[in-house]
mmCIF file of C-alpha atoms and ligand atoms in Angstrom:
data_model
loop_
_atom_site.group_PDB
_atom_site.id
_atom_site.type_symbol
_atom_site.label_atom_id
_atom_site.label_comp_id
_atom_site.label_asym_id
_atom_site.label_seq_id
_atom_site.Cartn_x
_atom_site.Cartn_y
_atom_site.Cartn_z
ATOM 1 C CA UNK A 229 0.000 0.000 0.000
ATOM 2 C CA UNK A 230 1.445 3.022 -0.844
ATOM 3 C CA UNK A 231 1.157 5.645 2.075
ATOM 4 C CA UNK A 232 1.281 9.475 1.540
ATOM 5 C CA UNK A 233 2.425 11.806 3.980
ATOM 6 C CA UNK A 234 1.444 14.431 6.269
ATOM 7 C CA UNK A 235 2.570 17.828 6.030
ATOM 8 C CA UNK A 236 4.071 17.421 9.497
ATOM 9 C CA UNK A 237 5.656 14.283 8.296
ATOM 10 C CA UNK A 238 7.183 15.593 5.380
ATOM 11 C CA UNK A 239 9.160 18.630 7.148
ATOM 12 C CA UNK A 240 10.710 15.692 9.343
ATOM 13 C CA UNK A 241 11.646 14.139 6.191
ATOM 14 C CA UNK A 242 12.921 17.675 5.280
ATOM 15 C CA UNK A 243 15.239 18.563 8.302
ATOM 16 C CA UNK A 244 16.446 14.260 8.003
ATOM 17 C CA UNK A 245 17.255 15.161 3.941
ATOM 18 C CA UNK A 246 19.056 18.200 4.963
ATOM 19 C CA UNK A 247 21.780 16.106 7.356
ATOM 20 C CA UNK A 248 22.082 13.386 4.466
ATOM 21 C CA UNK A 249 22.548 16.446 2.021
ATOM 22 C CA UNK A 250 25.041 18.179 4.090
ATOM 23 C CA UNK A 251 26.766 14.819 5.067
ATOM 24 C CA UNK A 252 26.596 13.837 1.161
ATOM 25 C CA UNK A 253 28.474 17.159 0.365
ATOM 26 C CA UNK A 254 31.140 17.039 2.761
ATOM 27 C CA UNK A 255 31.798 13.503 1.767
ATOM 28 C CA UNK A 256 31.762 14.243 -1.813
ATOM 29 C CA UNK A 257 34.426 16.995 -1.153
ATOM 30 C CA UNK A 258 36.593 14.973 0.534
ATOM 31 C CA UNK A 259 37.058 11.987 -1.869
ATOM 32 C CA UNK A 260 39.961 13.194 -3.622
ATOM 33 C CA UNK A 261 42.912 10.928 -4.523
ATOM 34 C CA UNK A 262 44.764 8.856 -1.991
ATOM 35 C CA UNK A 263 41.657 9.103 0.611
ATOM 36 C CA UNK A 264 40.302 5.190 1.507
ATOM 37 C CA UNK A 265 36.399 4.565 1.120
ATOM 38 C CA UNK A 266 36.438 3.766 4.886
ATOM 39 C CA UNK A 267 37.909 6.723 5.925
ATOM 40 C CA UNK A 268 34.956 8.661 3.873
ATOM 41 C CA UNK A 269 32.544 6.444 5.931
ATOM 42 C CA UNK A 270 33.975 6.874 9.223
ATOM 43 C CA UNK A 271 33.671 10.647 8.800
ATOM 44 C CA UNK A 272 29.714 10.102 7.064
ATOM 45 C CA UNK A 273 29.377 8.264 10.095
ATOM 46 C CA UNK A 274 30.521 10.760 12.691
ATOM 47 C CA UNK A 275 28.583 14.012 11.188
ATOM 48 C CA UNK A 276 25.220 11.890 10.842
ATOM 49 C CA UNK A 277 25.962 11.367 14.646
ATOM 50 C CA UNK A 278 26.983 14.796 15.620
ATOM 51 C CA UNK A 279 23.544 15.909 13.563
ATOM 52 C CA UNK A 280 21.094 13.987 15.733
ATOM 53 C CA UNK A 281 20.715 11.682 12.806
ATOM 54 C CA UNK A 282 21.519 7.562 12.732
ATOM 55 C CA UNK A 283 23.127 6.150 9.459
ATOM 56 C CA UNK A 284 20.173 4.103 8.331
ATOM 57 C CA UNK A 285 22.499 2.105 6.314
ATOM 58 C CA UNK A 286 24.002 0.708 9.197
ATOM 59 C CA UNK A 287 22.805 -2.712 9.850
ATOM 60 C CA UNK A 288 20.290 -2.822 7.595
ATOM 61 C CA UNK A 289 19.911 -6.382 6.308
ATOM 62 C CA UNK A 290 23.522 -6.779 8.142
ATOM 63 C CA UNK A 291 24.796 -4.133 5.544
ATOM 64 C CA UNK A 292 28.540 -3.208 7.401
ATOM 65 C CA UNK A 293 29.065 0.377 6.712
ATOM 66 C CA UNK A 294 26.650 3.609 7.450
ATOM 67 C CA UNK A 295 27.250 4.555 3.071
ATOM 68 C CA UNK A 296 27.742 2.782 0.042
ATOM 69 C CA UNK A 297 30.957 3.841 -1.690
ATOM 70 C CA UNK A 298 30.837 2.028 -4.995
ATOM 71 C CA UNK A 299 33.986 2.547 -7.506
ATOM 72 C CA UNK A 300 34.488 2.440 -11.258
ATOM 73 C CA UNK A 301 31.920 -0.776 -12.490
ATOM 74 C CA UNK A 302 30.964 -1.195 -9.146
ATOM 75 C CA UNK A 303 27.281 0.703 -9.921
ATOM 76 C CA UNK A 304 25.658 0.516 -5.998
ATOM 77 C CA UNK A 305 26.342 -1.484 -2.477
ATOM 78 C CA UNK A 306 29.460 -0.723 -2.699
ATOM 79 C CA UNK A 307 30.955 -1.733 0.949
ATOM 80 C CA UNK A 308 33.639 1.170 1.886
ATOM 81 C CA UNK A 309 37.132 -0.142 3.428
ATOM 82 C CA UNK A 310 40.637 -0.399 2.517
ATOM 83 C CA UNK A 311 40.293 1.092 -1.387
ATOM 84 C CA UNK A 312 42.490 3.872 -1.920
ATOM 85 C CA UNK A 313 40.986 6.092 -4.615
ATOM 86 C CA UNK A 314 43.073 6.937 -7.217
ATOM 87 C CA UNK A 315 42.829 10.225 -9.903
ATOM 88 C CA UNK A 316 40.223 8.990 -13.053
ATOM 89 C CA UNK A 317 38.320 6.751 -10.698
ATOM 90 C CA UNK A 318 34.685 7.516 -10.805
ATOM 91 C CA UNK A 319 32.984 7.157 -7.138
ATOM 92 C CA UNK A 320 28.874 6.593 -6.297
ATOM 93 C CA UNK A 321 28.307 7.836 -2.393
ATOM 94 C CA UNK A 322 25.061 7.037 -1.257
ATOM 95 C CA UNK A 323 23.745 8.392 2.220
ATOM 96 C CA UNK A 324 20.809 7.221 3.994
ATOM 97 C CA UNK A 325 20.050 9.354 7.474
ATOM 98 C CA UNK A 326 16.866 8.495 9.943
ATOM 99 C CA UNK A 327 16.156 11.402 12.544
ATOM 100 C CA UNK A 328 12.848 11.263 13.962
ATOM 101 C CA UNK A 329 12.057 8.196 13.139
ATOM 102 C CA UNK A 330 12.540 9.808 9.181
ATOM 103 C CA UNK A 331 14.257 8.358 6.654
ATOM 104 C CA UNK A 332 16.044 10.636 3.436
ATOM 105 C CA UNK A 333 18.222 8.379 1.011
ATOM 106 C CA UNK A 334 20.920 10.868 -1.455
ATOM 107 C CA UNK A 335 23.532 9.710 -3.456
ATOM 108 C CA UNK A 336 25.747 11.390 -6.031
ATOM 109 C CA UNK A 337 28.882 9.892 -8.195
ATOM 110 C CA UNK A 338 32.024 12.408 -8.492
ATOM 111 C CA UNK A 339 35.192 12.098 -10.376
ATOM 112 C CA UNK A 340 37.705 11.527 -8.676
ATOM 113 C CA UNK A 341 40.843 14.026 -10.442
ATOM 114 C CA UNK A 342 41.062 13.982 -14.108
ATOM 115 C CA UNK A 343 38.886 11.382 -15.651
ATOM 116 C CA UNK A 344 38.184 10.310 -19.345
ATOM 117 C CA UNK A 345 35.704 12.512 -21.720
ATOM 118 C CA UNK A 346 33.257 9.722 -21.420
ATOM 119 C CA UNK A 347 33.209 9.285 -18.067
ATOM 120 C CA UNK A 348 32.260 13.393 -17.873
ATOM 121 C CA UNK A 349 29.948 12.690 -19.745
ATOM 122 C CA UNK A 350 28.459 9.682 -18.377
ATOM 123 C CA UNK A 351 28.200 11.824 -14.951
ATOM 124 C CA UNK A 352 26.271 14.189 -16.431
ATOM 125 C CA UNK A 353 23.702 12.335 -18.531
ATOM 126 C CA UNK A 354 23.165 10.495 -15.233
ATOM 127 C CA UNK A 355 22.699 13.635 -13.305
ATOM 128 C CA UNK A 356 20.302 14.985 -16.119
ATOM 129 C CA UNK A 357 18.567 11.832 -16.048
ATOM 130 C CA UNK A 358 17.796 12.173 -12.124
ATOM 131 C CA UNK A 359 16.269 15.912 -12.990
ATOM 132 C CA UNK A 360 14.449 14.864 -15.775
ATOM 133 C CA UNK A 361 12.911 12.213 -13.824
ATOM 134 C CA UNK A 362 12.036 14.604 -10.778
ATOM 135 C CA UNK A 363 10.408 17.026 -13.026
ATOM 136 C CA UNK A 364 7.870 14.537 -14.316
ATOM 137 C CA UNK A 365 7.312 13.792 -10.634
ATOM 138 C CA UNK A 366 3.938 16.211 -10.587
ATOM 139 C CA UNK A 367 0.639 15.726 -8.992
ATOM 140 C CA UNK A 368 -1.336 12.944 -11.336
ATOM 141 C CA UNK A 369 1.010 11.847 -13.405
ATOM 142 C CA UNK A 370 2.416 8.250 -12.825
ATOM 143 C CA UNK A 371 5.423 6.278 -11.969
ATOM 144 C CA UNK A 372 6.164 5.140 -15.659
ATOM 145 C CA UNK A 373 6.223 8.572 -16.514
ATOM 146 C CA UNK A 374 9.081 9.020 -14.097
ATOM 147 C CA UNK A 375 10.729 6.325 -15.849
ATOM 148 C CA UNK A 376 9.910 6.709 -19.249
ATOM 149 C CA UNK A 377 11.329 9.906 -18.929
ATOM 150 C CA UNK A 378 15.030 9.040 -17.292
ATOM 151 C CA UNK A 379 15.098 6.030 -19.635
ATOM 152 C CA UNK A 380 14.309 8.181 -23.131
ATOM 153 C CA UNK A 381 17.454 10.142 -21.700
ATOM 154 C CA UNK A 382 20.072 7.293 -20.927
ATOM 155 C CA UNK A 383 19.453 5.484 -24.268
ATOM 156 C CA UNK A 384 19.287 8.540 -26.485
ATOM 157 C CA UNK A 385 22.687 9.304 -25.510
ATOM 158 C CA UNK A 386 23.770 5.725 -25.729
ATOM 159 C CA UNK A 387 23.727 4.634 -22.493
ATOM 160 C CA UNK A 388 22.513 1.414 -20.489
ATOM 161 C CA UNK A 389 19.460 1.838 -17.731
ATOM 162 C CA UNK A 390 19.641 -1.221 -14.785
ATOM 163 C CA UNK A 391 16.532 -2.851 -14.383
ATOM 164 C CA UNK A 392 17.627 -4.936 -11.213
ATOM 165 C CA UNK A 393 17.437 -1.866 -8.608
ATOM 166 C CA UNK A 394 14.879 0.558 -8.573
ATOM 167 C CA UNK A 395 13.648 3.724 -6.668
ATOM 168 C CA UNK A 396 11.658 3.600 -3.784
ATOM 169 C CA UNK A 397 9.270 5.430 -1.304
ATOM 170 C CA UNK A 398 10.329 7.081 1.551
ATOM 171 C CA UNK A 399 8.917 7.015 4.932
ATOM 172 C CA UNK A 400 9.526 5.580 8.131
ATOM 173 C CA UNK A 401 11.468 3.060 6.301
ATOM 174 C CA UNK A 402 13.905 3.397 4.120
ATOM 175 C CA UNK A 403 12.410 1.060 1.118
ATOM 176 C CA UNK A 404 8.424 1.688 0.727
ATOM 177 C CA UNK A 405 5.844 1.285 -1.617
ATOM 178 C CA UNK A 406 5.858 1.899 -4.743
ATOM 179 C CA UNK A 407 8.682 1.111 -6.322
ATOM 180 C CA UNK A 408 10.054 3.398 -9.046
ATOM 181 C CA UNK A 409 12.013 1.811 -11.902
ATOM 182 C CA UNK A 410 14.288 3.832 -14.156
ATOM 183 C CA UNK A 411 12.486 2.672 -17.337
ATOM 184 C CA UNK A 412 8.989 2.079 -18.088
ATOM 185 C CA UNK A 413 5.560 3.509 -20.242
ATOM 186 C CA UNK A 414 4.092 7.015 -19.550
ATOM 187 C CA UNK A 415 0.611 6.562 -18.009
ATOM 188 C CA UNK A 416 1.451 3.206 -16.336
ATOM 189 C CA UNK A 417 1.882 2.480 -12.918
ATOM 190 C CA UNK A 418 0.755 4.153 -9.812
ATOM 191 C CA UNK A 419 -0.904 7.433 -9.651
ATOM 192 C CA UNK A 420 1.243 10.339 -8.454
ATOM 193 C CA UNK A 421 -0.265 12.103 -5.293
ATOM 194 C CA UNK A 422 0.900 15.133 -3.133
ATOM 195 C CA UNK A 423 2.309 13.939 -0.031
ATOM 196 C CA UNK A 424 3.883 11.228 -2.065
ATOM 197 C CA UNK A 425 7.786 10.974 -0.483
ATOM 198 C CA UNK A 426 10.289 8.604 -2.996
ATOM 199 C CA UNK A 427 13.528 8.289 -4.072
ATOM 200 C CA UNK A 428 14.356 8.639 -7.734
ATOM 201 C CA UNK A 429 17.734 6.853 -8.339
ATOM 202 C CA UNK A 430 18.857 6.315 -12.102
ATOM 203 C CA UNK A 431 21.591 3.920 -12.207
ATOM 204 C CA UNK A 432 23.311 4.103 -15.793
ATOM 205 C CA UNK A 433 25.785 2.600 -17.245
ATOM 206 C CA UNK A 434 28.199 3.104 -20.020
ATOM 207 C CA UNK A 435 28.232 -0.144 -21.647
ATOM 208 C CA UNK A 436 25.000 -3.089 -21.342
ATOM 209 C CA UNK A 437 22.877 -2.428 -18.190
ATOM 210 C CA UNK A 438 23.355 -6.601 -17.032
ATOM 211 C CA UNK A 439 24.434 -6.390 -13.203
ATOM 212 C CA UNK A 440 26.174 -9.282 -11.186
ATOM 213 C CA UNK A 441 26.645 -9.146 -7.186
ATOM 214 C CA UNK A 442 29.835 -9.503 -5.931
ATOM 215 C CA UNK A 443 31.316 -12.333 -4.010
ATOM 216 C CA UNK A 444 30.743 -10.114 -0.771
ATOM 217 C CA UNK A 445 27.184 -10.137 -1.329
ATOM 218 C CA UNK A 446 26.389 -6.650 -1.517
ATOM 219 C CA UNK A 447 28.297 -4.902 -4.538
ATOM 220 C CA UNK A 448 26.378 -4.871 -7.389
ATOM 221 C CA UNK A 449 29.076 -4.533 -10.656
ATOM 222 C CA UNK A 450 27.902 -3.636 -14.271
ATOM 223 C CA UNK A 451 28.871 -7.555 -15.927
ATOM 224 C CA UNK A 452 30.724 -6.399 -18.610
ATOM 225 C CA UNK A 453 32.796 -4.522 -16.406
ATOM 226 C CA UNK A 454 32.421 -0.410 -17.812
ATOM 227 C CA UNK A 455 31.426 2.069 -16.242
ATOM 228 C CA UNK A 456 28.418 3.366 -14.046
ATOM 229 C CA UNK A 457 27.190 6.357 -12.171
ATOM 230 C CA UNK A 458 23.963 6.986 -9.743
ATOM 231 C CA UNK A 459 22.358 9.654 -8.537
ATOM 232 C CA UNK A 460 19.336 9.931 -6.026
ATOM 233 C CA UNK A 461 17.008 12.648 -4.657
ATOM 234 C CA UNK A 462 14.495 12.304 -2.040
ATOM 235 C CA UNK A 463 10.976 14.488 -3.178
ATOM 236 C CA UNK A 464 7.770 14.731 -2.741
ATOM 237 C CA UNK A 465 4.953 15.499 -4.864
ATOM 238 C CA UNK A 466 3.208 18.480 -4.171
ATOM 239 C CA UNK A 467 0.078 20.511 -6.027
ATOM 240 C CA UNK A 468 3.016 22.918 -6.999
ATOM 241 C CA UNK A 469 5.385 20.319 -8.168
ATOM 242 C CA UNK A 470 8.292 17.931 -6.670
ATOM 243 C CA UNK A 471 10.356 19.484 -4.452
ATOM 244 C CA UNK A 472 13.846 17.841 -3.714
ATOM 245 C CA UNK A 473 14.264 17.208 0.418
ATOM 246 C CA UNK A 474 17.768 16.176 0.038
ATOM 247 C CA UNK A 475 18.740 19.219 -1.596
ATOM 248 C CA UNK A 476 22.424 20.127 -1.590
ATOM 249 C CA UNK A 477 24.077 23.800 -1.494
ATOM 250 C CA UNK A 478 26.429 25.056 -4.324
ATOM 251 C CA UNK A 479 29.680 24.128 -4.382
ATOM 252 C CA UNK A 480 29.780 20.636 -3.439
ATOM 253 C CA UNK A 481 32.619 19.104 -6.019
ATOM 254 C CA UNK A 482 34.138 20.709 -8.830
ATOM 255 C CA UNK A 483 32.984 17.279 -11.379
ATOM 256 C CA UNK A 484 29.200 17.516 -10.509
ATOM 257 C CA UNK A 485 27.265 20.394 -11.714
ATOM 258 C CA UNK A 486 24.234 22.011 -9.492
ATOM 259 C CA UNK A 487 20.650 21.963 -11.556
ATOM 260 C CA UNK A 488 19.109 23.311 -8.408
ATOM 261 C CA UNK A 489 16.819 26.533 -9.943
ATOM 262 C CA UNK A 490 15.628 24.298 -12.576
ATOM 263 C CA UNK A 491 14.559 21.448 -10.703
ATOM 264 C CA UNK A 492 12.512 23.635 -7.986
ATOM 265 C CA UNK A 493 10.734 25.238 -10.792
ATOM 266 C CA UNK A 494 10.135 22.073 -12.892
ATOM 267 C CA UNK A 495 11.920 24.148 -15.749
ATOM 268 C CA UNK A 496 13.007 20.747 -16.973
ATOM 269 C CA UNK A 497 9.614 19.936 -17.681
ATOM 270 C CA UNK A 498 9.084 18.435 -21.109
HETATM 271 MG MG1 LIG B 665 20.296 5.608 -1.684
HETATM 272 MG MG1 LIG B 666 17.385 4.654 -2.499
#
């Protein structure tokens, strides 16, 4: 059953998305080169903590870490540790944060130094993909439209859409109903409502979109080994149009761009 939220709901959803947004950018500014995954989720970690928040990664289904730092074909689950990044690596951080019993789920994929042309541009298809899809996230439209639209985007521009993972609603827990695929038919699925909280979470990748799970049981890899990125927003659907909870201020890593005006406006609407 798919359960909408109260207004008073939501703005707990709001101040929880605005620790895994300011958690998300301080993590994303510190993976540089030479910096180990574990050491970026020791310090997620700690600022969820100091922010009132719990890392709602942590534990969940016995998941070891409070964020997923997947790297290079690694596309999501990625379990941080010993993995020194190293300049042209491409890194997916995904935060999850519960505060008042709230959940807000982020993630964002930065290059790490100098990477290749494609890579750049794989980055930002994926990031255009995640605005697209949030802009057909308005009041009576429907879930295929979210991914009809972030799945016309990969492909057009050559690239793969996963089918295996999809996004999710947003609520007390961290994985609700519905679910919200990256690829699908305008008009089918669900009905879009205001109070409606998901998470909208293309994962693309350069080459075929086949996954395989790694030996550890959690890191999901793109099986012909190229390439992926993911990017996530939490929103909800209001009479005026999504609004992103887990927005992030300016600034936050000199390889991701900011398409903050146009996705509070719905500009990107097609
Ligand atoms: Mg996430
Ligand atoms: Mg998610």
């Amino acid at each position: 059953m798919i359960e909408l939220k109260s207004q008073r709901e939501i703005e707990i959803i709001r101040r929880s998305g605005k620790v895994t947004a300011a958690v998300l950018t301080e993590v994303m500014q510190r993976a540089q080169p030479g910096v180990t995954t574990g050491e970026l989720d020791a310090f997620a970690e700690r600022t969820i903590r100091e922010r009132g928040g719990v890392p709602t990664f942590k534990g969940y289904r016995g998941f070891p870490a409070s964020i997923c730092a997947s790297v290079n074909d690694e596309i999501v689950h990625g379990i941080p540790g010993r993995y020194v990044l190293r300049e042209g690596d491409l890194l997916s951080i995904d935060i999850g944060t519960t505060l008042e019993g709230f959940v807000s789920d982020s993630a964002a994929t930065v290059a790490i130094g100098e990477v290749s042309g494609e890579a750049r541009r794989l980055l930002a298809v994926t990031q255009e993909c995640l605005m697209i899809g949030i802009a057909a996230t308005r009041n009576g439209a429907h879930v295929g439209d979210i991914g009809a639209a972030v799945q016309e985007h990969a492909e057009s521009n050559g690239f793969g859409v996963v089918r295996e993972l999809v996004g999710h609603g947003v609520g007390r827990e961290m994985h609700e109903e519905p679910q919200v695929p990256n690829y699908g038919r305008r008009g089918a699925g669900a009905k879009l409502r205001p109070g409606l909280v998901i998470a909208i979470e293309p994962m693309i990748t350069q080459g075929a979109p086949g996954v395989e799970i790694q030996k550890d049981g959690w890191t999901v890899v793109t099986a012909d080994g190229k390439l992926a990125a993911h990017f996530e927003h939490t929103v909800v659907v209001t009479e005026k149009g999504p609004k992103i909870l887990t927005l992030r201020e300016l600034g936050e890593h000199p390889s991701v761009e900011n398409f903050r005006p146009e996705a509070e406006t719905g500009a990107l609407s097609r």
